[in-house]
């Protein structure tokens, strides 16, 4: 049994974060949801806030739904949708639509209670402001804690990933959030990437629980 399948057997959800933007987090999240569905798991997707899309079908949520073949209503997948391609806290300010943690928790619980397992995707890297104004300050880890989830880190397998994974993992650990492991995207298995794989495990104490080849259609274990 893979670590990912074991996770779905004993928990109700997991939070997917990345070492930054544009490292393929949504792509890998879609393959993760697809894997669970193919294993017979009733899997769902949820993301608190999406910016840079006018509709859910053309957003990250729509992409995951299509690739994973999820049978889930669009409205249940996202709590806040903004057209501006900026950080959620700024998009919320532009639209004068403050993001509320209570709504996120409530929306997630509806999805969680309706499915066997929920893959929750974060926005960008773990240090992402979701709301930041005089009234409230909400960062991504606040959502992780409010939902009671552990984390999987998605990282690109290429040059620089050792630093990115080690610093991301170290920050998450300071918050007392459990990390399930690392998924490496764009993994070719060349000499450098094999060393990256090894050094990530050595320096973080975490396991690389899967890899995705460039343009891969499945997670490799």
CSV table of C-alpha atoms in Angstrom, one decimal:
chain,number,residue,atom,x,y,z
A,1,UNK,CA,0.0,0.0,0.0
A,2,UNK,CA,1.4,3.4,-1.0
A,3,UNK,CA,1.8,6.2,1.5
A,4,UNK,CA,-0.9,8.1,-0.3
A,5,UNK,CA,-3.4,5.3,-0.2
A,6,UNK,CA,-2.7,4.7,3.4
A,7,UNK,CA,-3.4,8.4,4.1
A,8,UNK,CA,-6.8,8.1,2.5
A,9,UNK,CA,-7.6,5.1,4.6
A,10,UNK,CA,-7.0,6.7,7.9
A,11,UNK,CA,-7.7,10.4,7.3
A,12,UNK,CA,-10.5,12.5,5.7
A,13,UNK,CA,-8.2,14.9,3.8
A,14,UNK,CA,-4.8,16.4,3.1
A,15,UNK,CA,-3.5,19.8,2.2
A,16,UNK,CA,-1.3,20.3,-0.8
A,17,UNK,CA,1.2,23.1,-0.7
A,18,UNK,CA,4.1,24.0,-3.0
A,19,UNK,CA,7.6,25.4,-2.6
A,20,UNK,CA,6.3,28.4,-4.7
A,21,UNK,CA,4.3,29.4,-7.7
A,22,UNK,CA,4.5,27.7,-11.1
A,23,UNK,CA,6.1,24.5,-9.9
A,24,UNK,CA,3.1,22.4,-11.0
A,25,UNK,CA,1.2,22.1,-7.8
A,26,UNK,CA,-2.2,22.1,-9.5
A,27,UNK,CA,-1.0,19.7,-12.1
A,28,UNK,CA,0.2,17.3,-9.4
A,29,UNK,CA,-2.9,17.8,-7.3
A,30,UNK,CA,-5.0,16.7,-10.3
A,31,UNK,CA,-2.9,13.6,-10.7
A,32,UNK,CA,-3.2,12.9,-7.0
A,33,UNK,CA,-7.0,13.2,-7.2
A,34,UNK,CA,-7.0,11.0,-10.3
A,35,UNK,CA,-4.9,8.4,-8.5
A,36,UNK,CA,-7.4,8.2,-5.6
A,37,UNK,CA,-10.4,7.9,-7.9
A,38,UNK,CA,-8.7,5.1,-9.8
A,39,UNK,CA,-8.1,3.3,-6.5
A,40,UNK,CA,-11.8,3.4,-5.8
A,41,UNK,CA,-11.6,6.3,-3.3
A,42,UNK,CA,-14.6,8.7,-3.3
A,43,UNK,CA,-12.3,11.7,-3.6
A,44,UNK,CA,-13.2,15.4,-3.7
A,45,UNK,CA,-11.3,18.7,-4.3
A,46,UNK,CA,-11.4,21.9,-2.4
A,47,UNK,CA,-9.6,25.3,-2.6
A,48,UNK,CA,-10.4,28.2,-0.3
A,49,UNK,CA,-9.6,31.0,-2.8
A,50,UNK,CA,-8.7,31.1,-6.5
A,51,UNK,CA,-7.5,34.2,-8.2
A,52,UNK,CA,-6.9,34.7,-11.9
A,53,UNK,CA,-10.0,33.1,-13.3
A,54,UNK,CA,-13.5,34.3,-14.2
A,55,UNK,CA,-15.3,31.0,-13.9
A,56,UNK,CA,-14.6,27.8,-12.0
A,57,UNK,CA,-14.4,25.6,-15.1
A,58,UNK,CA,-11.4,27.7,-16.3
A,59,UNK,CA,-9.8,27.8,-12.9
A,60,UNK,CA,-7.4,25.4,-11.1
A,61,UNK,CA,-10.5,23.7,-9.7
A,62,UNK,CA,-11.9,23.1,-13.2
A,63,UNK,CA,-8.6,21.7,-14.4
A,64,UNK,CA,-8.4,19.2,-11.5
A,65,UNK,CA,-12.1,18.2,-12.0
A,66,UNK,CA,-11.4,17.5,-15.7
A,67,UNK,CA,-8.1,15.6,-15.3
A,68,UNK,CA,-9.3,13.6,-12.3
A,69,UNK,CA,-12.8,13.0,-13.6
A,70,UNK,CA,-14.4,14.2,-10.5
A,71,UNK,CA,-18.2,14.1,-10.1
A,72,UNK,CA,-18.5,17.2,-7.9
A,73,UNK,CA,-20.4,20.4,-8.3
A,74,UNK,CA,-18.3,23.4,-9.3
A,75,UNK,CA,-19.7,25.5,-6.5
A,76,UNK,CA,-18.5,23.1,-3.8
A,77,UNK,CA,-14.9,23.2,-5.0
A,78,UNK,CA,-14.1,26.8,-4.2
A,79,UNK,CA,-15.2,29.4,-1.6
A,80,UNK,CA,-13.8,32.6,-3.2
A,81,UNK,CA,-13.2,33.2,-6.9
A,82,UNK,CA,-11.5,36.3,-8.2
A,83,UNK,CA,-10.6,37.3,-11.8
A,84,UNK,CA,-7.5,39.3,-10.9
A,85,UNK,CA,-4.2,37.2,-11.2
A,86,UNK,CA,-2.8,38.4,-7.9
A,87,UNK,CA,-2.5,37.0,-4.3
A,88,UNK,CA,-5.9,36.2,-2.8
A,89,UNK,CA,-5.6,38.9,-0.1
A,90,UNK,CA,-5.0,41.6,-2.8
A,91,UNK,CA,-7.8,40.2,-5.0
A,92,UNK,CA,-10.1,40.3,-2.1
A,93,UNK,CA,-9.2,44.0,-1.4
A,94,UNK,CA,-9.7,45.0,-5.0
A,95,UNK,CA,-13.1,43.5,-5.0
A,96,UNK,CA,-14.0,44.7,-1.5
A,97,UNK,CA,-14.9,41.1,-0.6
A,98,UNK,CA,-13.1,40.1,2.6
A,99,UNK,CA,-12.2,36.4,3.0
A,100,UNK,CA,-13.7,34.8,6.1
A,101,UNK,CA,-12.2,31.8,7.8
A,102,UNK,CA,-15.5,30.7,9.1
A,103,UNK,CA,-16.9,30.4,5.6
A,104,UNK,CA,-13.8,28.4,4.4
A,105,UNK,CA,-14.2,26.0,7.3
A,106,UNK,CA,-17.9,25.6,6.8
A,107,UNK,CA,-17.5,25.0,3.0
A,108,UNK,CA,-14.7,22.5,3.5
A,109,UNK,CA,-16.7,20.6,6.1
A,110,UNK,CA,-19.6,20.2,3.7
A,111,UNK,CA,-17.3,18.7,1.1
A,112,UNK,CA,-15.5,16.5,3.7
A,113,UNK,CA,-18.7,15.1,5.1
A,114,UNK,CA,-20.0,14.2,1.6
A,115,UNK,CA,-16.9,12.3,0.4
A,116,UNK,CA,-14.4,9.7,1.7
A,117,UNK,CA,-11.4,11.9,1.2
A,118,UNK,CA,-10.7,15.5,0.2
A,119,UNK,CA,-7.6,16.9,-1.5
A,120,UNK,CA,-7.3,20.6,-0.4
A,121,UNK,CA,-5.1,22.8,-2.6
A,122,UNK,CA,-3.3,25.8,-1.2
A,123,UNK,CA,-2.5,29.0,-3.1
A,124,UNK,CA,1.2,29.3,-4.2
A,125,UNK,CA,3.6,28.5,-1.4
A,126,UNK,CA,2.9,28.0,2.3
A,127,UNK,CA,3.6,31.7,3.1
A,128,UNK,CA,0.6,33.1,1.2
A,129,UNK,CA,-1.6,35.9,2.7
A,130,UNK,CA,-5.3,35.1,2.3
A,131,UNK,CA,-6.6,38.1,4.1
A,132,UNK,CA,-4.5,41.0,5.4
A,133,UNK,CA,-6.3,44.1,6.6
A,134,UNK,CA,-6.9,46.1,9.7
A,135,UNK,CA,-9.6,43.8,10.8
A,136,UNK,CA,-8.1,40.3,10.3
A,137,UNK,CA,-4.8,38.7,9.1
A,138,UNK,CA,-5.2,35.2,7.7
A,139,UNK,CA,-2.2,33.3,6.2
A,140,UNK,CA,-2.4,29.9,4.5
A,141,UNK,CA,-1.2,28.0,7.6
A,142,UNK,CA,-4.2,29.4,9.5
A,143,UNK,CA,-6.4,27.6,7.0
A,144,UNK,CA,-4.4,24.4,7.4
A,145,UNK,CA,-4.8,24.5,11.1
A,146,UNK,CA,-8.5,25.5,11.0
A,147,UNK,CA,-9.2,22.5,8.8
A,148,UNK,CA,-7.1,20.1,10.9
A,149,UNK,CA,-5.1,18.8,8.0
A,150,UNK,CA,-1.6,17.5,7.5
A,151,UNK,CA,0.5,18.7,4.5
A,152,UNK,CA,2.1,17.3,1.3
A,153,UNK,CA,4.8,19.5,-0.3
A,154,UNK,CA,5.0,19.6,-4.1
A,155,UNK,CA,8.3,20.7,-5.5
A,156,UNK,CA,10.0,20.9,-8.9
A,157,UNK,CA,12.7,18.3,-9.1
A,158,UNK,CA,15.2,20.6,-10.8
A,159,UNK,CA,18.1,22.9,-9.7
A,160,UNK,CA,17.4,24.8,-6.5
A,161,UNK,CA,14.8,22.4,-5.1
A,162,UNK,CA,16.9,21.3,-2.2
A,163,UNK,CA,16.9,24.8,-0.7
A,164,UNK,CA,13.2,25.3,-1.6
A,165,UNK,CA,12.0,22.1,0.0
A,166,UNK,CA,14.2,22.4,3.1
A,167,UNK,CA,13.2,25.9,3.9
A,168,UNK,CA,9.5,25.2,3.2
A,169,UNK,CA,9.5,22.1,5.4
A,170,UNK,CA,11.4,23.9,8.2
A,171,UNK,CA,8.9,26.7,8.3
A,172,UNK,CA,5.9,24.3,8.3
A,173,UNK,CA,7.5,22.3,11.1
A,174,UNK,CA,7.9,25.5,13.2
A,175,UNK,CA,4.1,25.9,13.1
A,176,UNK,CA,3.5,22.4,14.4
A,177,UNK,CA,1.9,21.2,11.2
A,178,UNK,CA,2.4,17.5,10.2
A,179,UNK,CA,4.1,16.9,6.9
A,180,UNK,CA,3.2,13.6,5.1
A,181,UNK,CA,6.0,13.8,2.5
A,182,UNK,CA,7.2,15.4,-0.7
A,183,UNK,CA,6.0,14.9,-4.3
A,184,UNK,CA,8.6,15.8,-7.0
A,185,UNK,CA,7.3,17.2,-10.3
A,186,UNK,CA,9.2,17.1,-13.6
A,187,UNK,CA,11.3,14.2,-12.3
A,188,UNK,CA,13.5,12.6,-15.0
A,189,UNK,CA,15.8,10.6,-12.7
A,190,UNK,CA,19.0,12.1,-14.1
A,191,UNK,CA,22.1,12.3,-11.8
A,192,UNK,CA,21.3,15.8,-10.4
A,193,UNK,CA,17.7,15.0,-9.7
A,194,UNK,CA,18.5,11.7,-8.0
A,195,UNK,CA,20.9,13.6,-5.8
A,196,UNK,CA,18.1,16.2,-5.1
A,197,UNK,CA,15.8,13.3,-4.1
A,198,UNK,CA,18.4,11.9,-1.8
A,199,UNK,CA,19.4,15.3,-0.2
A,200,UNK,CA,15.8,16.3,0.4
A,201,UNK,CA,15.2,13.1,2.4
A,202,UNK,CA,18.5,13.5,4.2
A,203,UNK,CA,18.1,17.2,5.2
A,204,UNK,CA,14.4,17.2,6.0
A,205,UNK,CA,13.8,13.7,7.5
A,206,UNK,CA,10.9,13.5,5.1
A,207,UNK,CA,10.2,10.9,2.5
A,208,UNK,CA,9.7,11.6,-1.2
A,209,UNK,CA,6.4,9.7,-1.5
A,210,UNK,CA,6.1,10.0,-5.3
A,211,UNK,CA,7.4,11.6,-8.5
A,212,UNK,CA,5.8,12.9,-11.7
A,213,UNK,CA,7.7,12.8,-15.0
A,214,UNK,CA,7.7,15.9,-17.3
A,215,UNK,CA,4.1,15.9,-18.8
A,216,UNK,CA,3.5,12.7,-16.9
A,217,UNK,CA,0.0,11.3,-16.6
A,218,UNK,CA,0.4,9.5,-13.3
A,219,UNK,CA,2.3,9.7,-10.0
A,220,UNK,CA,5.2,7.2,-9.9
A,221,UNK,CA,5.8,5.4,-6.6
